mmCIF file with all atom_site columns, C-alpha atoms and ligand atoms in Angstrom:
data_model
loop_
_atom_site.group_PDB
_atom_site.id
_atom_site.type_symbol
_atom_site.label_atom_id
_atom_site.label_alt_id
_atom_site.label_comp_id
_atom_site.label_asym_id
_atom_site.label_entity_id
_atom_site.label_seq_id
_atom_site.pdbx_PDB_ins_code
_atom_site.Cartn_x
_atom_site.Cartn_y
_atom_site.Cartn_z
_atom_site.occupancy
_atom_site.B_iso_or_equiv
_atom_site.pdbx_formal_charge
_atom_site.auth_seq_id
_atom_site.auth_comp_id
_atom_site.auth_asym_id
_atom_site.auth_atom_id
_atom_site.pdbx_PDB_model_num
ATOM   1   C  CA  . UNK A 1 1   ? -0.135  -7.193  -1.000  1.00 92.00 ? 176 UNK A CA  1
ATOM   2   C  CA  . UNK A 1 2   ? 1.609   -5.503  -3.616  1.00 93.00 ? 177 UNK A CA  1
ATOM   3   C  CA  . UNK A 1 3   ? 3.438   -3.184  -2.372  1.00 96.00 ? 178 UNK A CA  1
ATOM   4   C  CA  . UNK A 1 4   ? 5.088   -0.180  -4.663  1.00 97.00 ? 179 UNK A CA  1
ATOM   5   C  CA  . UNK A 1 5   ? 8.255   2.268   -3.129  1.00 98.00 ? 180 UNK A CA  1
ATOM   6   C  CA  . UNK A 1 6   ? 9.826   4.815   -4.541  1.00 98.00 ? 181 UNK A CA  1
ATOM   7   C  CA  . UNK A 1 7   ? 9.327   4.107   -8.194  1.00 98.00 ? 182 UNK A CA  1
ATOM   8   C  CA  . UNK A 1 8   ? 10.527  6.572   -11.001 1.00 98.00 ? 183 UNK A CA  1
ATOM   9   C  CA  . UNK A 1 9   ? 10.498  5.843   -14.595 1.00 98.00 ? 184 UNK A CA  1
ATOM   10  C  CA  . UNK A 1 10  ? 12.158  7.781   -17.136 1.00 98.00 ? 185 UNK A CA  1
ATOM   11  C  CA  . UNK A 1 11  ? 12.370  7.212   -20.573 1.00 97.00 ? 186 UNK A CA  1
ATOM   12  C  CA  . UNK A 1 12  ? 15.505  8.827   -22.113 1.00 97.00 ? 187 UNK A CA  1
ATOM   13  C  CA  . UNK A 1 13  ? 15.851  12.047  -20.653 1.00 97.00 ? 188 UNK A CA  1
ATOM   14  C  CA  . UNK A 1 14  ? 11.699  11.816  -20.371 1.00 97.00 ? 189 UNK A CA  1
ATOM   15  C  CA  . UNK A 1 15  ? 10.822  10.975  -16.389 1.00 98.00 ? 190 UNK A CA  1
ATOM   16  C  CA  . UNK A 1 16  ? 6.975   9.275   -16.611 1.00 97.00 ? 191 UNK A CA  1
ATOM   17  C  CA  . UNK A 1 17  ? 6.640   8.104   -12.565 1.00 98.00 ? 192 UNK A CA  1
ATOM   18  C  CA  . UNK A 1 18  ? 7.975   10.299  -9.722  1.00 98.00 ? 193 UNK A CA  1
ATOM   19  C  CA  . UNK A 1 19  ? 8.168   8.622   -6.339  1.00 98.00 ? 194 UNK A CA  1
ATOM   20  C  CA  . UNK A 1 20  ? 5.149   6.464   -6.866  1.00 97.00 ? 195 UNK A CA  1
ATOM   21  C  CA  . UNK A 1 21  ? 4.308   4.912   -3.338  1.00 98.00 ? 196 UNK A CA  1
ATOM   22  C  CA  . UNK A 1 22  ? 1.166   2.755   -2.559  1.00 96.00 ? 197 UNK A CA  1
ATOM   23  C  CA  . UNK A 1 23  ? 0.032   -0.917  -1.129  1.00 95.00 ? 198 UNK A CA  1
ATOM   24  C  CA  . UNK A 1 24  ? -2.963  -2.872  -2.687  1.00 94.00 ? 199 UNK A CA  1
ATOM   25  C  CA  . UNK A 1 25  ? -3.577  -5.428  0.371   1.00 94.00 ? 200 UNK A CA  1
ATOM   26  C  CA  . UNK A 1 26  ? -4.708  -8.891  -1.189  1.00 91.00 ? 201 UNK A CA  1
ATOM   27  C  CA  . UNK A 1 27  ? -8.904  -9.258  -1.144  1.00 91.00 ? 202 UNK A CA  1
ATOM   28  C  CA  . UNK A 1 28  ? -9.532  -5.656  -1.830  1.00 91.00 ? 203 UNK A CA  1
ATOM   29  C  CA  . UNK A 1 29  ? -9.903  -3.689  -6.015  1.00 92.00 ? 204 UNK A CA  1
ATOM   30  C  CA  . UNK A 1 30  ? -7.727  -0.976  -6.384  1.00 91.00 ? 205 UNK A CA  1
ATOM   31  C  CA  . UNK A 1 31  ? -8.612  1.274   -9.312  1.00 92.00 ? 206 UNK A CA  1
ATOM   32  C  CA  . UNK A 1 32  ? -6.034  3.628   -11.070 1.00 93.00 ? 207 UNK A CA  1
ATOM   33  C  CA  . UNK A 1 33  ? -7.326  6.894   -12.819 1.00 96.00 ? 208 UNK A CA  1
ATOM   34  C  CA  . UNK A 1 34  ? -5.303  9.731   -14.644 1.00 96.00 ? 209 UNK A CA  1
ATOM   35  C  CA  . UNK A 1 35  ? -5.081  11.911  -17.669 1.00 97.00 ? 210 UNK A CA  1
ATOM   36  C  CA  . UNK A 1 36  ? -4.145  9.861   -21.176 1.00 96.00 ? 211 UNK A CA  1
ATOM   37  C  CA  . UNK A 1 37  ? -0.298  9.823   -21.139 1.00 96.00 ? 212 UNK A CA  1
ATOM   38  C  CA  . UNK A 1 38  ? 0.230   10.370  -16.868 1.00 97.00 ? 213 UNK A CA  1
ATOM   39  C  CA  . UNK A 1 39  ? 1.769   6.884   -16.573 1.00 97.00 ? 214 UNK A CA  1
ATOM   40  C  CA  . UNK A 1 40  ? -0.902  4.268   -15.851 1.00 96.00 ? 215 UNK A CA  1
ATOM   41  C  CA  . UNK A 1 41  ? 0.100   1.858   -18.449 1.00 95.00 ? 216 UNK A CA  1
ATOM   42  C  CA  . UNK A 1 42  ? 3.710   1.814   -17.202 1.00 97.00 ? 217 UNK A CA  1
ATOM   43  C  CA  . UNK A 1 43  ? 3.053   1.625   -13.633 1.00 97.00 ? 218 UNK A CA  1
ATOM   44  C  CA  . UNK A 1 44  ? 1.219   -1.549  -14.590 1.00 93.00 ? 219 UNK A CA  1
ATOM   45  C  CA  . UNK A 1 45  ? 4.347   -2.466  -17.332 1.00 93.00 ? 220 UNK A CA  1
ATOM   46  C  CA  . UNK A 1 46  ? 6.717   -1.608  -14.203 1.00 95.00 ? 221 UNK A CA  1
ATOM   47  C  CA  . UNK A 1 47  ? 4.571   -3.622  -11.764 1.00 92.00 ? 222 UNK A CA  1
ATOM   48  C  CA  . UNK A 1 48  ? 4.684   -6.515  -14.538 1.00 89.00 ? 223 UNK A CA  1
ATOM   49  C  CA  . UNK A 1 49  ? 8.294   -6.666  -14.901 1.00 89.00 ? 224 UNK A CA  1
ATOM   50  C  CA  . UNK A 1 50  ? 8.219   -5.282  -18.604 1.00 90.00 ? 225 UNK A CA  1
ATOM   51  C  CA  . UNK A 1 51  ? 10.472  -2.458  -18.514 1.00 95.00 ? 226 UNK A CA  1
ATOM   52  C  CA  . UNK A 1 52  ? 13.275  -1.433  -15.930 1.00 96.00 ? 227 UNK A CA  1
ATOM   53  C  CA  . UNK A 1 53  ? 12.207  1.156   -13.280 1.00 97.00 ? 228 UNK A CA  1
ATOM   54  C  CA  . UNK A 1 54  ? 13.900  2.487   -10.196 1.00 98.00 ? 229 UNK A CA  1
ATOM   55  C  CA  . UNK A 1 55  ? 12.465  2.012   -6.965  1.00 98.00 ? 230 UNK A CA  1
ATOM   56  C  CA  . UNK A 1 56  ? 11.014  -0.952  -5.142  1.00 97.00 ? 231 UNK A CA  1
ATOM   57  C  CA  . UNK A 1 57  ? 8.214   -3.507  -6.154  1.00 96.00 ? 232 UNK A CA  1
ATOM   58  C  CA  . UNK A 1 58  ? 7.241   -6.630  -4.127  1.00 95.00 ? 233 UNK A CA  1
ATOM   59  C  CA  . UNK A 1 59  ? 4.634   -9.314  -3.859  1.00 92.00 ? 234 UNK A CA  1
ATOM   60  C  CA  . UNK A 1 60  ? 3.675   -10.698 -0.705  1.00 91.00 ? 235 UNK A CA  1
ATOM   61  C  CA  . UNK A 1 61  ? 7.268   -9.550  0.239   1.00 93.00 ? 236 UNK A CA  1
ATOM   62  C  CA  . UNK A 1 62  ? 9.465   -10.711 -2.426  1.00 92.00 ? 237 UNK A CA  1
ATOM   63  C  CA  . UNK A 1 63  ? 10.319  -9.557  -5.806  1.00 88.00 ? 238 UNK A CA  1
ATOM   64  C  CA  . UNK A 1 64  ? 8.015   -10.059 -8.648  1.00 83.00 ? 239 UNK A CA  1
ATOM   65  C  CA  . UNK A 1 65  ? 9.440   -13.896 -9.809  1.00 83.00 ? 240 UNK A CA  1
ATOM   66  C  CA  . UNK A 1 66  ? 8.294   -15.889 -13.283 1.00 78.00 ? 241 UNK A CA  1
ATOM   67  C  CA  . UNK A 1 67  ? 5.844   -18.144 -10.713 1.00 82.00 ? 242 UNK A CA  1
ATOM   68  C  CA  . UNK A 1 68  ? 4.146   -14.889 -9.997  1.00 84.00 ? 243 UNK A CA  1
ATOM   69  C  CA  . UNK A 1 69  ? 2.339   -14.464 -13.167 1.00 79.00 ? 244 UNK A CA  1
ATOM   70  C  CA  . UNK A 1 70  ? 0.557   -16.979 -13.163 1.00 76.00 ? 245 UNK A CA  1
ATOM   71  C  CA  . UNK A 1 71  ? -1.439  -15.546 -10.550 1.00 81.00 ? 246 UNK A CA  1
ATOM   72  C  CA  . UNK A 1 72  ? -1.968  -12.672 -12.215 1.00 84.00 ? 247 UNK A CA  1
ATOM   73  C  CA  . UNK A 1 73  ? -4.067  -11.592 -15.193 1.00 83.00 ? 248 UNK A CA  1
ATOM   74  C  CA  . UNK A 1 74  ? -3.588  -8.692  -17.229 1.00 83.00 ? 249 UNK A CA  1
ATOM   75  C  CA  . UNK A 1 75  ? -5.890  -7.486  -19.716 1.00 83.00 ? 250 UNK A CA  1
ATOM   76  C  CA  . UNK A 1 76  ? -3.876  -5.533  -22.371 1.00 80.00 ? 251 UNK A CA  1
ATOM   77  C  CA  . UNK A 1 77  ? -5.764  -2.571  -24.067 1.00 79.00 ? 252 UNK A CA  1
ATOM   78  C  CA  . UNK A 1 78  ? -4.346  -3.018  -27.021 1.00 77.00 ? 253 UNK A CA  1
ATOM   79  C  CA  . UNK A 1 79  ? -5.784  -5.866  -29.242 1.00 76.00 ? 254 UNK A CA  1
ATOM   80  C  CA  . UNK A 1 80  ? -2.699  -8.927  -28.840 1.00 77.00 ? 255 UNK A CA  1
ATOM   81  C  CA  . UNK A 1 81  ? -4.798  -11.435 -31.311 1.00 84.00 ? 256 UNK A CA  1
ATOM   82  C  CA  . UNK A 1 82  ? -2.388  -12.566 -33.853 1.00 87.00 ? 257 UNK A CA  1
ATOM   83  C  CA  . UNK A 1 83  ? -3.971  -12.632 -37.103 1.00 89.00 ? 258 UNK A CA  1
ATOM   84  C  CA  . UNK A 1 84  ? -2.381  -15.346 -38.785 1.00 93.00 ? 259 UNK A CA  1
ATOM   85  C  CA  . UNK A 1 85  ? -3.307  -17.904 -36.050 1.00 92.00 ? 260 UNK A CA  1
ATOM   86  C  CA  . UNK A 1 86  ? -6.864  -19.521 -35.762 1.00 89.00 ? 261 UNK A CA  1
ATOM   87  C  CA  . UNK A 1 87  ? -8.444  -19.591 -32.188 1.00 84.00 ? 262 UNK A CA  1
ATOM   88  C  CA  . UNK A 1 88  ? -7.433  -23.111 -31.400 1.00 82.00 ? 263 UNK A CA  1
ATOM   89  C  CA  . UNK A 1 89  ? -3.669  -21.918 -32.103 1.00 86.00 ? 264 UNK A CA  1
ATOM   90  C  CA  . UNK A 1 90  ? -4.066  -18.751 -30.397 1.00 87.00 ? 265 UNK A CA  1
ATOM   91  C  CA  . UNK A 1 91  ? -5.907  -20.433 -27.282 1.00 85.00 ? 266 UNK A CA  1
ATOM   92  C  CA  . UNK A 1 92  ? -2.782  -23.075 -27.338 1.00 85.00 ? 267 UNK A CA  1
ATOM   93  C  CA  . UNK A 1 93  ? 0.014   -20.526 -27.588 1.00 87.00 ? 268 UNK A CA  1
ATOM   94  C  CA  . UNK A 1 94  ? -1.795  -18.658 -24.589 1.00 85.00 ? 269 UNK A CA  1
ATOM   95  C  CA  . UNK A 1 95  ? -2.289  -21.582 -22.918 1.00 87.00 ? 270 UNK A CA  1
ATOM   96  C  CA  . UNK A 1 96  ? 0.821   -22.810 -23.064 1.00 87.00 ? 271 UNK A CA  1
ATOM   97  C  CA  . UNK A 1 97  ? 2.052   -20.204 -21.361 1.00 81.00 ? 272 UNK A CA  1
ATOM   98  C  CA  . UNK A 1 98  ? 0.624   -21.207 -18.347 1.00 81.00 ? 273 UNK A CA  1
ATOM   99  C  CA  . UNK A 1 99  ? 1.963   -24.674 -18.401 1.00 84.00 ? 274 UNK A CA  1
ATOM   100 C  CA  . UNK A 1 100 ? -1.191  -26.320 -20.714 1.00 86.00 ? 275 UNK A CA  1
ATOM   101 C  CA  . UNK A 1 101 ? -0.318  -29.037 -23.004 1.00 86.00 ? 276 UNK A CA  1
ATOM   102 C  CA  . UNK A 1 102 ? -2.080  -28.824 -26.515 1.00 79.00 ? 277 UNK A CA  1
ATOM   103 C  CA  . UNK A 1 103 ? -4.219  -32.268 -26.046 1.00 84.00 ? 278 UNK A CA  1
ATOM   104 C  CA  . UNK A 1 104 ? -5.493  -30.630 -22.666 1.00 85.00 ? 279 UNK A CA  1
ATOM   105 C  CA  . UNK A 1 105 ? -6.280  -27.698 -24.722 1.00 83.00 ? 280 UNK A CA  1
ATOM   106 C  CA  . UNK A 1 106 ? -8.291  -29.232 -27.132 1.00 81.00 ? 281 UNK A CA  1
ATOM   107 C  CA  . UNK A 1 107 ? -10.074 -31.230 -25.125 1.00 84.00 ? 282 UNK A CA  1
ATOM   108 C  CA  . UNK A 1 108 ? -11.314 -28.445 -22.958 1.00 85.00 ? 283 UNK A CA  1
ATOM   109 C  CA  . UNK A 1 109 ? -11.835 -25.696 -26.062 1.00 82.00 ? 284 UNK A CA  1
ATOM   110 C  CA  . UNK A 1 110 ? -15.445 -27.428 -27.220 1.00 82.00 ? 285 UNK A CA  1
ATOM   111 C  CA  . UNK A 1 111 ? -16.564 -26.618 -23.202 1.00 85.00 ? 286 UNK A CA  1
ATOM   112 C  CA  . UNK A 1 112 ? -14.882 -23.689 -23.330 1.00 80.00 ? 287 UNK A CA  1
ATOM   113 C  CA  . UNK A 1 113 ? -16.509 -21.886 -26.664 1.00 79.00 ? 288 UNK A CA  1
ATOM   114 C  CA  . UNK A 1 114 ? -19.997 -23.360 -25.446 1.00 86.00 ? 289 UNK A CA  1
ATOM   115 C  CA  . UNK A 1 115 ? -19.373 -20.869 -22.149 1.00 86.00 ? 290 UNK A CA  1
HETATM 116 N  N1  . ATP B 2 .   ? 8.336   3.183   -24.642 1.00 76.14 ? 342 ATP B N1  1
HETATM 117 C  C1  . ATP B 2 .   ? 8.139   4.155   -24.603 1.00 76.14 ? 342 ATP B C1  1
HETATM 118 N  N2  . ATP B 2 .   ? 9.077   5.390   -24.536 1.00 76.14 ? 342 ATP B N2  1
HETATM 119 C  C2  . ATP B 2 .   ? 8.644   5.944   -24.519 1.00 76.14 ? 342 ATP B C2  1
HETATM 120 N  N3  . ATP B 2 .   ? 7.675   6.728   -24.118 1.00 76.14 ? 342 ATP B N3  1
HETATM 121 C  C3  . ATP B 2 .   ? 6.973   6.221   -23.592 1.00 76.14 ? 342 ATP B C3  1
HETATM 122 C  C4  . ATP B 2 .   ? 6.709   4.437   -23.873 1.00 76.14 ? 342 ATP B C4  1
HETATM 123 N  N4  . ATP B 2 .   ? 6.150   4.205   -23.246 1.00 76.14 ? 342 ATP B N4  1
HETATM 124 C  C5  . ATP B 2 .   ? 5.480   5.509   -22.537 1.00 76.14 ? 342 ATP B C5  1
HETATM 125 N  N5  . ATP B 2 .   ? 6.034   6.431   -22.839 1.00 76.14 ? 342 ATP B N5  1
HETATM 126 C  C6  . ATP B 2 .   ? 5.559   7.773   -22.505 1.00 76.14 ? 342 ATP B C6  1
HETATM 127 O  O1  . ATP B 2 .   ? 5.093   7.918   -21.123 1.00 76.14 ? 342 ATP B O1  1
HETATM 128 C  C7  . ATP B 2 .   ? 3.684   8.635   -21.105 1.00 76.14 ? 342 ATP B C7  1
HETATM 129 C  C8  . ATP B 2 .   ? 3.355   7.840   -20.313 1.00 76.14 ? 342 ATP B C8  1
HETATM 130 O  O2  . ATP B 2 .   ? 2.555   6.775   -20.942 1.00 76.14 ? 342 ATP B O2  1
HETATM 131 P  P1  . ATP B 2 .   ? 1.880   5.442   -20.430 1.00 76.14 ? 342 ATP B P1  1
HETATM 132 O  O3  . ATP B 2 .   ? 1.112   5.316   -21.647 1.00 76.14 ? 342 ATP B O3  1
HETATM 133 O  O4  . ATP B 2 .   ? 2.365   4.923   -19.309 1.00 76.14 ? 342 ATP B O4  1
HETATM 134 O  O5  . ATP B 2 .   ? 0.602   6.659   -19.865 1.00 76.14 ? 342 ATP B O5  1
HETATM 135 P  P2  . ATP B 2 .   ? -1.201  5.960   -19.560 1.00 76.14 ? 342 ATP B P2  1
HETATM 136 O  O6  . ATP B 2 .   ? -1.512  6.841   -18.579 1.00 76.14 ? 342 ATP B O6  1
HETATM 137 O  O7  . ATP B 2 .   ? -0.904  4.799   -19.864 1.00 76.14 ? 342 ATP B O7  1
HETATM 138 O  O8  . ATP B 2 .   ? -1.550  6.594   -20.925 1.00 76.14 ? 342 ATP B O8  1
HETATM 139 P  P3  . ATP B 2 .   ? -3.165  6.525   -21.558 1.00 76.14 ? 342 ATP B P3  1
HETATM 140 O  O9  . ATP B 2 .   ? -4.008  7.241   -20.688 1.00 76.14 ? 342 ATP B O9  1
HETATM 141 O  O10 . ATP B 2 .   ? -2.972  7.042   -23.044 1.00 76.14 ? 342 ATP B O10 1
HETATM 142 O  O11 . ATP B 2 .   ? -3.448  4.908   -21.539 1.00 76.14 ? 342 ATP B O11 1
HETATM 143 C  C9  . ATP B 2 .   ? 3.708   9.204   -21.926 1.00 76.14 ? 342 ATP B C9  1
HETATM 144 O  O12 . ATP B 2 .   ? 4.424   10.696  -22.512 1.00 76.14 ? 342 ATP B O12 1
HETATM 145 C  C10 . ATP B 2 .   ? 4.182   8.207   -23.524 1.00 76.14 ? 342 ATP B C10 1
HETATM 146 O  O13 . ATP B 2 .   ? 4.356   8.626   -24.335 1.00 76.14 ? 342 ATP B O13 1
HETATM 147 MG MG1 . MG  B 3 .   ? -2.304  3.431   -21.565 1.00 76.14 ? 343 MG  B MG1 1
#
C-alpha cells in the first residue's frame, strides 16, 4: 500500500503541493487528474524521491528505498530516449538499471523486438 501523509512541496517560494493525504491499496488502480500545472508530476516525482518534499510517503509501511524501484514502472511524459544511442545500447542501458547483464539483454532482445 502506498500512503502519502501531509505532503507539502515548494519550489523556492512557490508552494505547489498543499497538505496532500491519500492511500492507494495494493491491487487497486488509482488515477490522478488535475489542471495543467496543478502538481500531478510533482506528486509522482515526490513519491519516487526525484525531488525533496515535506511530509511522509511510505510503501508497505516503509520509506521508499532503492529496492522499491524494481517494483515501480514510471513512464515519463517527456520523451526520454537518448538519440545518440543505438536501440541495443538504449535497451541495454535501461536493462542494466534493472540489473540485467549486457549478454542477457542481447539474447533476449530478438524476442522482444519480434513482440
Ligand atoms: N523544477 C521545478 N522548478 C520550479 N517550478 C517547478 C518545477 N517543476 C514544476 N514546477 C512548477 O510546479 C507547478 C506544478 O507543476 P507540475 O509539472 O507538477 O504540474 P502538472 O499537474 O504535472 O502539469 P501538467 O498537467 O502540465 O503535466 C507548476 O507551476 C510548475 O511550473
Ligand atoms: Mg505533468
